[in-house]
Amino acid sequence: MRRRTSRRRRIFIGDIQGCSGELRRLLDRVRFDPATDDLEPVGDFVNRGPDSAGVLRLMREVGAGGVLGNHDLHLLRVAAGEESRKPRDTIDDVLDAPDREQLLAWLESRPFVRTWRDVVLVHAGLHPRWRDPRKALGGLHALDSDPAAEFVTHVRYCTPSGRRPRRDDRDPGPPYAPWFRFTRLRKDHRTVVFGHWSARGLVVEPHLRGLDSGCVWGGALTAWIAEEDRLVDVPAAKAYVPPR
């Protein structure tokens, strides 16, 4: 029997990174139904996990939305000959796939930001000076070399003016702070949904949902169902990447 609902559910999902088994278990857990639900991953569909191609095929099949992450950009740029493979990449299954062009085209068509009346979705974070993220990011293409694309897919810490530290894999200290301490959108009562920050883990604050719970590192894959304000997760089957 189908679940009855007066509006479609938006199911936001943290960084998948090729963890197709965990993704399928999570969709079962939330009782995902493409007839009544929209999937909106935070980006990083691919890389480091065991089945990037499988994740992309499933996302295409169910008509998922979502945004681009830094690992997605890396795959697209490697495919275009603009970047080289890195030692820990696990993207060959996409690059060597018989349906490679279809998978890459689907991924390349993801935007950098998606917005609703009550939610803004990005991969990493928002620049403090962006009053309208769609205006700042809407015209960018996945292969564009642009500071805004770099910021939205990589930021963790910044200053109130948006300056980033040279390294942000650990807290750089003042004047830097987590980017979400400076964003204007939370004051507008819009919930910002993001990923990219597995070291920080799940972030649940007023008008803020950080969903990277480190699945590829052996943590969990997490979903936030906006219409129910409910978090659901499944544990990773294993750690696919050695500890940092």
Tab-separated table of C-alpha atoms in Angstrom:
chain	number	residue	atom	x	y	z
A	1	MET	CA	0.000	0.000	0.000
A	2	ARG	CA	1.368	3.411	-0.928
A	3	ARG	CA	1.888	6.009	1.744
A	4	ARG	CA	-0.624	8.848	1.446
A	5	THR	CA	0.730	12.371	1.654
A	6	SER	CA	-0.525	15.818	0.721
A	7	ARG	CA	2.886	16.958	-0.541
A	8	ARG	CA	6.057	15.384	-1.832
A	9	ARG	CA	8.744	14.589	0.690
A	10	ARG	CA	12.220	16.011	0.122
A	11	ILE	CA	14.825	13.525	1.282
A	12	PHE	CA	18.255	15.128	1.614
A	13	ILE	CA	21.177	12.676	1.758
A	14	GLY	CA	24.741	13.189	2.978
A	15	ASP	CA	27.951	12.428	1.099
A	16	ILE	CA	27.493	9.041	-0.637
A	17	GLN	CA	30.955	8.761	-2.238
A	18	GLY	CA	30.308	5.540	-4.099
A	19	CYS	CA	28.709	3.672	-1.175
A	20	SER	CA	25.893	2.157	-3.221
A	21	GLY	CA	25.022	-0.604	-0.749
A	22	GLU	CA	24.502	1.855	2.072
A	23	LEU	CA	22.510	4.108	-0.259
A	24	ARG	CA	20.109	1.302	-1.152
A	25	ARG	CA	19.688	0.381	2.518
A	26	LEU	CA	18.988	4.000	3.405
A	27	LEU	CA	16.357	4.315	0.669
A	28	ASP	CA	14.688	1.178	2.010
A	29	ARG	CA	14.853	2.558	5.539
A	30	VAL	CA	13.100	5.817	4.621
A	31	ARG	CA	10.649	3.895	2.385
A	32	PHE	CA	11.606	5.960	-0.620
A	33	ASP	CA	8.959	6.074	-3.341
A	34	PRO	CA	9.774	8.082	-6.473
A	35	ALA	CA	6.061	8.671	-6.958
A	36	THR	CA	5.861	10.706	-3.757
A	37	ASP	CA	9.444	11.603	-2.805
A	38	ASP	CA	12.299	13.724	-4.185
A	39	LEU	CA	15.916	12.734	-3.500
A	40	GLU	CA	18.317	15.623	-2.961
A	41	PRO	CA	21.905	14.482	-2.183
A	42	VAL	CA	24.415	17.054	-0.923
A	43	GLY	CA	26.980	16.124	-3.575
A	44	ASP	CA	30.049	13.887	-3.619
A	45	PHE	CA	28.080	11.125	-5.276
A	46	VAL	CA	31.386	9.464	-6.214
A	47	ASN	CA	34.936	8.535	-5.194
A	48	ARG	CA	36.691	6.775	-2.343
A	49	GLY	CA	33.885	4.195	-2.023
A	50	PRO	CA	33.505	0.899	-3.943
A	51	ASP	CA	30.778	1.614	-6.519
A	52	SER	CA	30.670	5.139	-7.926
A	53	ALA	CA	29.132	3.945	-11.193
A	54	GLY	CA	26.386	2.108	-9.312
A	55	VAL	CA	25.497	5.222	-7.353
A	56	LEU	CA	25.226	7.317	-10.510
A	57	ARG	CA	23.103	4.694	-12.271
A	58	LEU	CA	20.709	4.499	-9.330
A	59	MET	CA	20.447	8.279	-9.062
A	60	ARG	CA	19.655	8.569	-12.779
A	61	GLU	CA	17.099	5.785	-12.508
A	62	VAL	CA	15.119	7.399	-9.692
A	63	GLY	CA	15.388	10.944	-11.062
A	64	ALA	CA	17.412	12.335	-8.151
A	65	GLY	CA	18.274	16.015	-7.904
A	66	GLY	CA	21.207	17.052	-5.750
A	67	VAL	CA	24.192	19.341	-6.203
A	68	LEU	CA	27.831	19.021	-7.216
A	69	GLY	CA	30.546	18.250	-4.687
A	70	ASN	CA	34.318	18.514	-4.922
A	71	HIS	CA	34.753	14.798	-5.744
A	72	ASP	CA	32.156	15.087	-8.508
A	73	LEU	CA	34.056	18.023	-10.004
A	74	HIS	CA	37.278	16.038	-9.812
A	75	LEU	CA	35.749	13.118	-11.726
A	76	LEU	CA	34.359	15.409	-14.415
A	77	ARG	CA	37.683	17.211	-14.794
A	78	VAL	CA	39.639	13.955	-14.981
A	79	ALA	CA	37.235	12.763	-17.671
A	80	ALA	CA	37.750	16.021	-19.570
A	81	GLY	CA	41.546	15.773	-19.295
A	82	GLU	CA	41.773	18.826	-17.034
A	83	GLU	CA	42.987	17.035	-13.900
A	84	SER	CA	44.991	13.896	-13.139
A	85	ARG	CA	43.884	10.913	-11.091
A	86	LYS	CA	44.910	10.901	-7.437
A	87	PRO	CA	46.296	7.849	-5.595
A	88	ARG	CA	43.149	7.229	-3.531
A	89	ASP	CA	40.653	7.787	-6.362
A	90	THR	CA	38.102	5.046	-7.027
A	91	ILE	CA	36.542	6.497	-10.157
A	92	ASP	CA	37.824	4.082	-12.807
A	93	ASP	CA	34.526	2.187	-12.761
A	94	VAL	CA	32.850	5.331	-14.118
A	95	LEU	CA	35.605	6.249	-16.561
A	96	ASP	CA	35.692	2.695	-17.979
A	97	ALA	CA	31.925	2.099	-17.933
A	98	PRO	CA	30.061	1.247	-21.158
A	99	ASP	CA	27.555	3.961	-20.199
A	100	ARG	CA	30.306	6.418	-19.220
A	101	GLU	CA	28.986	9.302	-21.310
A	102	GLN	CA	25.461	9.024	-19.931
A	103	LEU	CA	26.718	8.885	-16.335
A	104	LEU	CA	29.051	11.841	-16.792
A	105	ALA	CA	26.373	13.881	-18.571
A	106	TRP	CA	23.926	13.285	-15.730
A	107	LEU	CA	26.496	14.290	-13.118
A	108	GLU	CA	27.625	17.334	-15.094
A	109	SER	CA	24.044	18.600	-15.248
A	110	ARG	CA	23.858	18.932	-11.436
A	111	PRO	CA	23.923	22.573	-10.269
A	112	PHE	CA	26.033	24.058	-7.478
A	113	VAL	CA	22.975	25.111	-5.473
A	114	ARG	CA	19.302	24.256	-5.199
A	115	THR	CA	16.838	26.466	-3.386
A	116	TRP	CA	13.291	26.218	-2.093
A	117	ARG	CA	11.197	28.654	-0.129
A	118	ASP	CA	12.466	27.140	3.129
A	119	VAL	CA	15.693	25.277	2.248
A	120	VAL	CA	19.009	25.965	0.523
A	121	LEU	CA	21.132	22.984	-0.552
A	122	VAL	CA	24.892	23.229	-1.221
A	123	HIS	CA	27.780	20.823	-0.916
A	124	ALA	CA	30.161	22.579	1.491
A	125	GLY	CA	28.910	26.014	2.467
A	126	LEU	CA	27.867	29.556	1.602
A	127	HIS	CA	29.923	32.714	1.294
A	128	PRO	CA	28.984	35.296	3.963
A	129	ARG	CA	28.390	37.938	1.284
A	130	TRP	CA	25.973	35.866	-0.825
A	131	ARG	CA	22.520	37.289	-0.298
A	132	ASP	CA	21.165	35.255	-3.208
A	133	PRO	CA	23.066	31.954	-3.711
A	134	ARG	CA	21.200	31.218	-6.939
A	135	LYS	CA	22.377	34.496	-8.411
A	136	ALA	CA	25.951	33.876	-7.237
A	137	LEU	CA	26.131	30.292	-8.496
A	138	GLY	CA	23.340	29.748	-10.989
A	139	GLY	CA	25.327	30.567	-14.111
A	140	LEU	CA	28.318	28.352	-13.312
A	141	HIS	CA	29.163	25.174	-15.203
A	142	ALA	CA	30.813	22.145	-13.628
A	143	LEU	CA	34.050	22.666	-15.569
A	144	ASP	CA	34.289	26.389	-14.879
A	145	SER	CA	37.338	27.503	-12.910
A	146	ASP	CA	35.673	30.055	-10.672
A	147	PRO	CA	36.278	31.180	-7.045
A	148	ALA	CA	32.578	30.811	-6.253
A	149	ALA	CA	32.577	27.170	-7.419
A	150	GLU	CA	35.691	26.504	-5.341
A	151	PHE	CA	34.118	28.113	-2.261
A	152	VAL	CA	30.760	26.339	-2.389
A	153	THR	CA	32.350	22.904	-2.822
A	154	HIS	CA	35.305	23.211	-0.417
A	155	VAL	CA	34.751	25.708	2.409
A	156	ARG	CA	34.796	24.686	6.052
A	157	TYR	CA	36.228	27.702	7.850
A	158	CYS	CA	36.315	31.329	6.758
A	159	THR	CA	36.333	34.897	8.089
A	160	PRO	CA	33.277	37.181	8.155
A	161	SER	CA	34.447	38.529	4.780
A	162	GLY	CA	34.717	35.033	3.292
A	163	ARG	CA	38.492	34.631	3.354
A	164	ARG	CA	39.507	30.993	3.749
A	165	PRO	CA	42.593	29.664	5.557
A	166	ARG	CA	45.341	27.880	3.673
A	167	ARG	CA	44.295	24.637	5.368
A	168	ASP	CA	40.982	23.817	6.975
A	169	ASP	CA	41.254	20.111	7.805
A	170	ARG	CA	41.588	21.289	11.418
A	171	ASP	CA	40.413	24.400	13.250
A	172	PRO	CA	42.732	27.249	12.198
A	173	GLY	CA	41.584	29.475	15.072
A	174	PRO	CA	40.622	33.177	14.962
A	175	PRO	CA	39.758	35.063	12.852
A	176	TYR	CA	38.404	31.928	11.173
A	177	ALA	CA	35.246	30.148	12.237
A	178	PRO	CA	32.887	27.601	10.647
A	179	TRP	CA	31.324	29.236	7.596
A	180	PHE	CA	27.789	28.797	8.942
A	181	ARG	CA	28.473	31.243	11.768
A	182	PHE	CA	28.432	34.011	9.143
A	183	THR	CA	25.769	33.093	6.593
A	184	ARG	CA	22.823	35.460	6.265
A	185	LEU	CA	20.305	32.847	5.166
A	186	ARG	CA	19.736	31.318	8.594
A	187	LYS	CA	18.487	34.713	9.745
A	188	ASP	CA	15.881	34.490	6.988
A	189	HIS	CA	14.610	31.252	8.569
A	190	ARG	CA	15.768	29.118	5.668
A	191	THR	CA	17.444	25.833	6.554
A	192	VAL	CA	20.846	25.368	4.929
A	193	VAL	CA	21.621	21.728	4.129
A	194	PHE	CA	25.238	20.781	3.428
A	195	GLY	CA	27.832	18.002	3.589
A	196	HIS	CA	31.605	17.828	2.988
A	197	TRP	CA	32.645	17.875	6.656
A	198	SER	CA	32.872	14.299	7.921
A	199	ALA	CA	35.352	15.255	10.647
A	200	ARG	CA	32.712	17.518	12.202
A	201	GLY	CA	30.009	14.912	11.712
A	202	LEU	CA	26.281	15.462	11.901
A	203	VAL	CA	25.333	19.105	12.488
A	204	VAL	CA	21.832	19.815	13.786
A	205	GLU	CA	21.199	23.423	14.730
A	206	PRO	CA	18.314	25.815	14.098
A	207	HIS	CA	18.051	26.252	10.324
A	208	LEU	CA	21.151	24.100	9.741
A	209	ARG	CA	21.569	20.439	8.782
A	210	GLY	CA	25.051	19.083	8.097
A	211	LEU	CA	24.649	15.549	6.798
A	212	ASP	CA	28.175	14.220	6.186
A	213	SER	CA	28.398	11.475	8.790
A	214	GLY	CA	31.422	9.831	7.207
A	215	CYS	CA	29.984	6.776	5.488
A	216	VAL	CA	33.080	6.157	3.375
A	217	TRP	CA	35.238	6.339	6.524
A	218	GLY	CA	33.153	3.688	8.301
A	219	GLY	CA	30.584	6.015	9.858
A	220	ALA	CA	27.028	6.220	8.558
A	221	LEU	CA	24.969	7.502	5.640
A	222	THR	CA	22.397	10.016	6.847
A	223	ALA	CA	19.177	11.424	5.412
A	224	TRP	CA	17.078	14.356	6.564
A	225	ILE	CA	13.412	14.256	5.583
A	226	ALA	CA	12.462	17.916	5.500
A	227	GLU	CA	8.680	17.545	5.683
A	228	GLU	CA	9.010	15.423	8.820
A	229	ASP	CA	12.112	17.135	10.237
A	230	ARG	CA	13.436	13.631	10.782
A	231	LEU	CA	16.946	12.187	10.543
A	232	VAL	CA	17.487	8.603	9.429
A	233	ASP	CA	20.807	6.797	9.050
A	234	VAL	CA	22.323	3.433	8.248
A	235	PRO	CA	25.780	2.315	9.374
A	236	ALA	CA	28.529	1.789	6.841
A	237	ALA	CA	29.270	-1.838	6.018
A	238	LYS	CA	32.972	-1.090	6.518
A	239	ALA	CA	35.559	1.657	6.344
A	240	TYR	CA	36.400	1.975	2.643
A	241	VAL	CA	39.219	4.462	3.231
A	242	PRO	CA	42.059	4.008	5.755
A	243	PRO	CA	41.877	6.339	8.780
A	244	ARG	CA	43.321	9.797	8.190
